[in-house]
Amino acid sequence: MTIEQLNADYGIANQLQFIEGKGGLPIIAIANSKAKATISIYGGQVLSFQPSNAAEDVLFVSEKAYYQEGKAIKGGAPVCWPWFGPDPEGLGRPSHGFMRNRLWSVLGTETTANGDTLVKLGLTDTVETREIWPHNYELSIEFLVGETLVISSITKNTGSEPYSITQALHTYFTVGNINAIQVLGLDGANYIDKVDEMTEKQQDGAVTIAGEVDRIYATVSDKLTINDPSLSRQIQLTATGSKSAVVWNPWAEKAAKMGDLDDLEYLKFVCVETTNAGDDIVEIAPGSTHQLTVKIAAI
């Protein structure tokens, strides 16, 4: 569908328009009375969210991010589905599933009664996807843009057999200085330390970052906070449909090896991910749905 047709079918005057983004990828640009946001139809991911009273974007996108078919966009909130991390069956399939490099379909746009903007994108199984993952599904993602940003990933099992998934909203948050931030709400939670040979550990106090961090936290609170004194703000995350969370930053050595991340950009973001990961595996019965949601507020 062309940009012109998308605007004719789904554009909202003075609030939402479809534009051609970097690499020619279609982008949804939102500007309402409460916030600005951009959403990439390719990858089905929000790339930016800036409330009207915020001096900085809440989300981070790498200056060297790839905007081309077959590549994931590094930043915003990529969708990891139907598995998080390496291929769980060891079949050589891509890490984090196969949704981050696909062109999604626009299912609908609307202005809510209170002036927020709602966008719905979706994908269904095809002959090609069933060769990768032999199941029937309808996957939709909804973005509600207002004073807060709400992202929901909704999986419906349209087949005749139950199946299990893991998944993540792999959200990159802009921070002023990674050395100064704290992630609050994980004190006492057990986690798997992927940097230390998958060792099981327990969090003691706030999470601080002074080196590579890659952790899957189990049985977490539904409310987490990124305290960022450098930008004089807190980013509050409220999750539903999730028992786990991931905190990630590649640090200097790994960042330098990433072609889609500038060498020093690791200082400017932290990923605090809303997940069904680790032992937080979701089984979905035929005809049933599972919804993973995060509400993001910057104060």
C-alpha positions as a LaTeX table, in Angstrom:
\begin{tabular}{lrrr}
\hline
Residue & $x$ (\AA) & $y$ (\AA) & $z$ (\AA) \\
\hline
Met1 & 0.00 & 0.00 & 0.00 \\
Thr2 & 1.37 & 3.42 & $-0.95$ \\
Ile3 & 1.90 & 6.33 & 1.43 \\
Glu4 & $-0.92$ & 8.16 & $-0.35$ \\
Gln5 & $-3.32$ & 5.26 & 0.13 \\
Leu6 & $-2.33$ & 4.83 & 3.79 \\
Asn7 & $-3.04$ & 8.50 & 4.43 \\
Ala8 & $-6.36$ & 8.26 & 2.61 \\
Asp9 & $-7.43$ & 5.18 & 4.58 \\
Tyr10 & $-5.88$ & 5.78 & 8.00 \\
Gly11 & $-4.60$ & 9.36 & 8.27 \\
Ile12 & $-6.08$ & 11.64 & 10.93 \\
Ala13 & $-6.15$ & 15.35 & 10.08 \\
Asn14 & $-3.78$ & 17.47 & 12.21 \\
Gln15 & $-2.77$ & 14.43 & 14.27 \\
Leu16 & $-1.50$ & 11.43 & 12.33 \\
Gln17 & 0.10 & 11.10 & 8.92 \\
Phe18 & 2.08 & 8.50 & 7.02 \\
Ile19 & 5.43 & 9.60 & 5.65 \\
Glu20 & 8.40 & 8.05 & 3.92 \\
Gly21 & 11.16 & 7.50 & 6.46 \\
Lys22 & 14.81 & 6.61 & 6.19 \\
Gly23 & 15.54 & 3.91 & 3.65 \\
Gly24 & 12.12 & 4.53 & 2.15 \\
Leu25 & 10.39 & 2.71 & 5.01 \\
Pro26 & 6.84 & 3.85 & 5.86 \\
Ile27 & 6.57 & 5.78 & 9.11 \\
Ile28 & 3.57 & 6.91 & 11.14 \\
Ala29 & 4.11 & 10.44 & 12.49 \\
Ile30 & 1.89 & 11.44 & 15.40 \\
Ala31 & 1.55 & 14.91 & 16.93 \\
Asn32 & $-1.39$ & 15.47 & 19.24 \\
Ser33 & $-1.94$ & 17.91 & 22.09 \\
Lys34 & $-0.11$ & 15.63 & 24.55 \\
Ala35 & 2.88 & 14.16 & 22.74 \\
Lys36 & 4.79 & 13.43 & 19.56 \\
Ala37 & 5.69 & 9.93 & 18.41 \\
Thr38 & 6.89 & 8.02 & 15.38 \\
Ile39 & 6.10 & 4.40 & 14.60 \\
Ser40 & 7.79 & 2.27 & 11.95 \\
Ile41 & 5.40 & $-0.03$ & 10.09 \\
Tyr42 & 8.49 & $-2.07$ & 9.19 \\
Gly43 & 9.26 & $-3.99$ & 12.38 \\
Gly44 & 6.02 & $-2.87$ & 14.00 \\
Gln45 & 7.91 & $-0.70$ & 16.46 \\
Val46 & 7.64 & 2.72 & 18.00 \\
Leu47 & 10.82 & 4.74 & 17.43 \\
Ser48 & 10.19 & 7.89 & 19.42 \\
Phe49 & 7.90 & 9.23 & 22.12 \\
Gln50 & 8.18 & 12.73 & 23.53 \\
Pro51 & 5.47 & 14.14 & 25.80 \\
Ser52 & 4.73 & 17.82 & 25.24 \\
Asn53 & 6.34 & 18.79 & 28.56 \\
Ala54 & 9.49 & 16.67 & 28.01 \\
Ala55 & 12.79 & 18.20 & 26.94 \\
Glu56 & 14.16 & 14.86 & 25.64 \\
Asp57 & 12.76 & 11.90 & 23.77 \\
Val58 & 11.90 & 9.05 & 26.13 \\
Leu59 & 13.12 & 6.47 & 23.61 \\
Phe60 & 16.55 & 5.98 & 22.05 \\
Val61 & 17.41 & 5.09 & 18.45 \\
Ser62 & 20.99 & 4.62 & 17.33 \\
Glu63 & 22.38 & 7.18 & 14.91 \\
Lys64 & 23.76 & 4.22 & 12.94 \\
Ala65 & 20.58 & 2.12 & 12.96 \\
Tyr66 & 19.87 & 0.14 & 9.80 \\
Tyr67 & 16.77 & 1.13 & 7.84 \\
Gln68 & 16.64 & $-1.65$ & 5.29 \\
Glu69 & 14.70 & $-4.81$ & 4.68 \\
Gly70 & 16.18 & $-7.83$ & 6.38 \\
Lys71 & 17.69 & $-5.77$ & 9.21 \\
Ala72 & 16.25 & $-4.88$ & 12.59 \\
Ile73 & 16.12 & $-1.19$ & 13.59 \\
Lys74 & 18.28 & $-0.70$ & 16.69 \\
Gly75 & 16.21 & 1.42 & 19.03 \\
Gly76 & 12.69 & 2.29 & 20.06 \\
Ala77 & 10.78 & $-0.83$ & 21.09 \\
Pro78 & 11.47 & $-3.80$ & 18.79 \\
Val79 & 9.11 & $-6.77$ & 19.11 \\
Cys80 & 10.81 & $-10.07$ & 20.01 \\
Trp81 & 8.38 & $-12.90$ & 19.15 \\
Pro82 & 7.62 & $-15.87$ & 19.31 \\
Trp83 & 10.82 & $-16.43$ & 21.25 \\
Phe84 & 13.15 & $-14.20$ & 23.23 \\
Gly85 & 16.89 & $-14.75$ & 22.90 \\
Pro86 & 18.49 & $-17.62$ & 20.95 \\
Asp87 & 16.43 & $-20.12$ & 18.98 \\
Pro88 & 14.96 & $-22.30$ & 21.78 \\
Glu89 & 15.16 & $-25.42$ & 19.61 \\
Gly90 & 18.68 & $-24.77$ & 18.31 \\
Leu91 & 17.58 & $-24.93$ & 14.67 \\
Gly92 & 19.60 & $-21.92$ & 13.57 \\
Arg93 & 16.63 & $-19.57$ & 13.41 \\
Pro94 & 17.21 & $-15.87$ & 14.19 \\
Ser95 & 17.58 & $-14.68$ & 17.77 \\
His96 & 14.48 & $-12.93$ & 19.10 \\
Gly97 & 12.16 & $-14.50$ & 16.54 \\
Phe98 & 11.12 & $-13.18$ & 13.15 \\
Met99 & 8.99 & $-10.05$ & 13.66 \\
Arg100 & 11.62 & $-7.30$ & 13.83 \\
Asn101 & 12.33 & $-7.29$ & 10.10 \\
Arg102 & 8.85 & $-7.62$ & 8.61 \\
Leu103 & 6.47 & $-5.08$ & 7.15 \\
Trp104 & 3.35 & $-5.10$ & 9.28 \\
Ser105 & $-0.19$ & $-4.30$ & 8.17 \\
Val106 & $-2.08$ & $-1.26$ & 9.44 \\
Leu107 & $-5.26$ & $-2.50$ & 11.13 \\
Gly108 & $-6.60$ & 0.84 & 12.30 \\
Thr109 & $-6.02$ & 4.32 & 13.70 \\
Glu110 & $-8.27$ & 6.48 & 15.82 \\
Thr111 & $-8.48$ & 9.40 & 18.20 \\
Thr112 & $-9.80$ & 8.33 & 21.60 \\
Ala113 & $-12.39$ & 10.24 & 23.60 \\
Asn114 & $-9.68$ & 11.93 & 25.68 \\
Gly115 & $-7.57$ & 12.98 & 22.69 \\
Asp116 & $-4.98$ & 10.19 & 22.69 \\
Thr117 & $-3.97$ & 8.55 & 19.41 \\
Leu118 & $-4.39$ & 4.80 & 18.93 \\
Val119 & $-2.55$ & 2.81 & 16.25 \\
Lys120 & $-3.07$ & $-0.90$ & 15.58 \\
Leu121 & $-0.71$ & $-3.01$ & 13.46 \\
Gly122 & $-0.86$ & $-6.73$ & 12.79 \\
Leu123 & 0.53 & $-9.84$ & 11.13 \\
Thr124 & $-0.79$ & $-13.36$ & 10.56 \\
Asp125 & 0.94 & $-16.62$ & 9.74 \\
Thr126 & 1.83 & $-17.46$ & 6.13 \\
Val127 & 3.27 & $-20.44$ & 4.31 \\
Glu128 & 6.71 & $-18.88$ & 4.81 \\
Thr129 & 6.31 & $-18.28$ & 8.57 \\
Arg130 & 4.92 & $-21.76$ & 9.13 \\
Glu131 & 8.14 & $-23.16$ & 7.70 \\
Ile132 & 10.03 & $-21.16$ & 10.35 \\
Trp133 & 7.56 & $-21.74$ & 13.19 \\
Pro134 & 4.77 & $-24.25$ & 12.44 \\
His135 & 1.85 & $-22.54$ & 14.15 \\
Asn136 & $-1.18$ & $-20.40$ & 13.33 \\
Tyr137 & $-1.47$ & $-16.98$ & 14.88 \\
Glu138 & $-2.77$ & $-13.46$ & 14.71 \\
Leu139 & $-0.25$ & $-11.06$ & 16.24 \\
Ser140 & $-1.22$ & $-7.45$ & 16.77 \\
Ile141 & 0.50 & $-4.56$ & 18.43 \\
Glu142 & $-1.24$ & $-1.46$ & 19.70 \\
Phe143 & 0.27 & 1.92 & 20.53 \\
Leu144 & $-1.66$ & 4.46 & 22.60 \\
Val145 & 0.05 & 7.85 & 22.45 \\
Gly146 & $-0.90$ & 10.49 & 25.00 \\
Glu147 & 0.66 & 11.81 & 28.20 \\
Thr148 & 1.93 & 8.23 & 28.51 \\
Leu149 & 2.84 & 5.64 & 25.90 \\
Val150 & 1.09 & 2.28 & 26.15 \\
Ile151 & 2.35 & $-0.63$ & 24.01 \\
Ser152 & 0.45 & $-3.92$ & 23.85 \\
Ser153 & 1.49 & $-7.11$ & 22.07 \\
Ile154 & $-1.52$ & $-9.39$ & 21.58 \\
Thr155 & $-1.13$ & $-13.00$ & 20.45 \\
Lys156 & $-4.13$ & $-15.09$ & 19.35 \\
Asn157 & $-3.76$ & $-18.81$ & 18.70 \\
Thr158 & $-5.83$ & $-19.38$ & 15.55 \\
Gly159 & $-4.78$ & $-23.02$ & 15.23 \\
Ser160 & $-6.12$ & $-26.27$ & 16.69 \\
Glu161 & $-3.21$ & $-27.07$ & 19.02 \\
Pro162 & $-1.78$ & $-25.18$ & 22.03 \\
Tyr163 & 1.68 & $-23.67$ & 21.76 \\
Ser164 & 4.13 & $-21.78$ & 23.94 \\
Ile165 & 5.87 & $-18.47$ & 23.34 \\
Thr166 & 8.37 & $-16.18$ & 24.98 \\
Gln167 & 8.54 & $-12.55$ & 23.91 \\
Ala168 & 9.71 & $-9.04$ & 24.72 \\
Leu169 & 9.05 & $-5.39$ & 24.11 \\
His170 & 12.79 & $-4.72$ & 23.82 \\
Thr171 & 12.58 & $-1.04$ & 24.75 \\
Tyr172 & 15.57 & 1.31 & 24.50 \\
Phe173 & 15.32 & 4.31 & 26.83 \\
Thr174 & 17.26 & 7.55 & 26.44 \\
Val175 & 19.38 & 8.40 & 29.49 \\
Gly176 & 21.69 & 11.31 & 30.18 \\
Asn177 & 24.60 & 9.18 & 31.43 \\
Ile178 & 24.47 & 5.41 & 31.87 \\
Asn179 & 26.92 & 5.63 & 34.78 \\
Ala180 & 24.47 & 7.70 & 36.84 \\
Ile181 & 21.18 & 5.89 & 36.39 \\
Gln182 & 19.42 & 3.44 & 38.69 \\
Val183 & 16.76 & 0.89 & 37.82 \\
Leu184 & 14.41 & 0.65 & 40.78 \\
Gly185 & 11.90 & $-2.05$ & 41.68 \\
Leu186 & 14.09 & $-5.13$ & 41.27 \\
Asp187 & 15.59 & $-5.32$ & 44.77 \\
Gly188 & 15.49 & $-8.92$ & 45.96 \\
Ala189 & 14.55 & $-10.36$ & 42.58 \\
Asn190 & 16.39 & $-13.41$ & 41.32 \\
Tyr191 & 18.02 & $-13.14$ & 37.93 \\
Ile192 & 20.03 & $-15.06$ & 35.37 \\
Asp193 & 23.29 & $-13.26$ & 34.60 \\
Lys194 & 23.95 & $-13.89$ & 30.89 \\
Val195 & 27.31 & $-12.11$ & 31.17 \\
Asp196 & 28.46 & $-14.57$ & 33.84 \\
Glu197 & 27.78 & $-17.99$ & 32.30 \\
Met198 & 24.02 & $-17.89$ & 33.05 \\
Thr199 & 24.69 & $-17.87$ & 36.81 \\
Glu200 & 21.62 & $-17.40$ & 39.02 \\
Lys201 & 21.93 & $-14.43$ & 41.35 \\
Gln202 & 19.81 & $-12.16$ & 43.52 \\
Gln203 & 19.55 & $-8.40$ & 43.09 \\
Asp204 & 20.71 & $-6.36$ & 46.07 \\
Gly205 & 19.38 & $-2.81$ & 45.99 \\
Ala206 & 18.97 & $-0.70$ & 42.86 \\
Val207 & 20.42 & $-1.85$ & 39.54 \\
Thr208 & 23.37 & 0.30 & 38.53 \\
Ile209 & 25.44 & $-0.11$ & 35.38 \\
Ala210 & 29.23 & 0.12 & 35.24 \\
Gly211 & 29.93 & $-2.58$ & 32.65 \\
Glu212 & 28.11 & $-4.96$ & 30.34 \\
Val213 & 24.74 & $-5.97$ & 31.77 \\
Asp214 & 22.45 & $-8.66$ & 30.37 \\
Arg215 & 20.05 & $-10.06$ & 32.96 \\
Ile216 & 16.73 & $-11.87$ & 32.95 \\
Tyr217 & 14.88 & $-11.05$ & 36.17 \\
Ala218 & 12.23 & $-13.48$ & 37.43 \\
Thr219 & 9.03 & $-12.79$ & 39.37 \\
Val220 & 9.39 & $-9.03$ & 39.23 \\
Ser221 & 7.17 & $-6.21$ & 40.40 \\
Asp222 & 4.76 & $-4.86$ & 37.81 \\
Lys223 & 6.24 & $-1.38$ & 38.40 \\
Leu224 & 9.84 & $-0.49$ & 37.54 \\
Thr225 & 11.50 & 2.93 & 37.43 \\
Ile226 & 14.55 & 4.31 & 35.65 \\
Asn227 & 15.93 & 7.09 & 37.83 \\
Asp228 & 17.97 & 9.45 & 35.65 \\
Pro229 & 19.50 & 12.36 & 37.58 \\
Ser230 & 21.42 & 13.60 & 34.53 \\
Leu231 & 18.15 & 14.38 & 32.73 \\
Ser232 & 16.30 & 15.19 & 35.98 \\
Arg233 & 13.56 & 12.69 & 35.31 \\
Gln234 & 12.19 & 9.27 & 36.09 \\
Ile235 & 10.76 & 6.87 & 33.54 \\
Gln236 & 8.10 & 4.69 & 35.11 \\
Leu237 & 7.12 & 1.34 & 33.58 \\
Thr238 & 3.94 & $-0.52$ & 34.50 \\
Ala239 & 3.61 & $-4.00$ & 33.01 \\
Thr240 & 0.74 & $-6.47$ & 32.69 \\
Gly241 & 0.83 & $-10.00$ & 31.30 \\
Ser242 & 4.44 & $-10.37$ & 32.44 \\
Lys243 & 6.29 & $-11.96$ & 35.35 \\
Ser244 & 9.82 & $-11.22$ & 34.13 \\
Ala245 & 11.97 & $-8.32$ & 32.95 \\
Val246 & 15.29 & $-7.86$ & 31.18 \\
Val247 & 17.94 & $-5.17$ & 31.77 \\
Trp248 & 20.55 & $-4.79$ & 29.04 \\
Asn249 & 23.44 & $-2.54$ & 28.06 \\
Pro250 & 26.27 & $-3.82$ & 25.82 \\
Trp251 & 28.97 & $-1.52$ & 27.26 \\
Ala252 & 32.05 & $-0.34$ & 25.37 \\
Glu253 & 33.61 & $-3.51$ & 23.95 \\
Lys254 & 30.44 & $-4.98$ & 22.48 \\
Ala255 & 29.18 & $-1.58$ & 21.32 \\
Ala256 & 32.38 & $-1.10$ & 19.32 \\
Lys257 & 31.67 & $-4.36$ & 17.46 \\
Met258 & 28.12 & $-3.39$ & 16.48 \\
Gly259 & 27.83 & $-1.90$ & 13.04 \\
Asp260 & 24.51 & $-0.26$ & 13.89 \\
Leu261 & 25.64 & 1.40 & 17.13 \\
Asp262 & 28.15 & 4.23 & 17.46 \\
Asp263 & 31.07 & 3.40 & 19.76 \\
Leu264 & 29.96 & 5.77 & 22.53 \\
Glu265 & 26.21 & 5.42 & 22.23 \\
Tyr266 & 26.10 & 2.79 & 24.96 \\
Leu267 & 26.42 & 5.73 & 27.36 \\
Lys268 & 23.10 & 7.14 & 26.15 \\
Phe269 & 20.61 & 4.31 & 26.65 \\
Val270 & 19.46 & 1.45 & 28.80 \\
Cys271 & 17.11 & $-1.34$ & 27.79 \\
Val272 & 14.54 & $-2.23$ & 30.43 \\
Glu273 & 12.40 & $-4.78$ & 28.69 \\
Thr274 & 8.87 & $-5.95$ & 29.42 \\
Thr275 & 9.04 & $-9.68$ & 28.80 \\
Asn276 & 7.82 & $-13.20$ & 28.99 \\
Ala277 & 11.37 & $-14.57$ & 29.21 \\
Gly278 & 13.37 & $-17.21$ & 31.04 \\
Asp279 & 10.93 & $-19.44$ & 32.91 \\
Asp280 & 8.12 & $-16.95$ & 32.20 \\
Ile281 & 6.81 & $-19.06$ & 29.30 \\
Val282 & 3.26 & $-18.45$ & 28.08 \\
Glu283 & 1.10 & $-21.31$ & 26.79 \\
Ile284 & $-1.76$ & $-20.22$ & 24.56 \\
Ala285 & $-4.68$ & $-22.58$ & 23.97 \\
Pro286 & $-6.50$ & $-22.72$ & 20.63 \\
Gly287 & $-8.75$ & $-19.71$ & 20.23 \\
Ser288 & $-7.17$ & $-17.97$ & 23.24 \\
Thr289 & $-5.11$ & $-14.78$ & 23.46 \\
His290 & $-2.30$ & $-13.44$ & 25.59 \\
Gln291 & $-1.63$ & $-9.73$ & 25.99 \\
Leu292 & 1.72 & $-8.25$ & 27.08 \\
Thr293 & 1.48 & $-4.55$ & 27.91 \\
Val294 & 3.73 & $-1.81$ & 29.18 \\
Lys295 & 2.69 & 1.73 & 30.14 \\
Ile296 & 5.55 & 4.23 & 29.97 \\
Ala297 & 5.44 & 7.54 & 31.82 \\
Ala298 & 8.15 & 10.18 & 32.10 \\
Ile299 & 7.99 & 12.44 & 35.15 \\
\hline
\end{tabular}
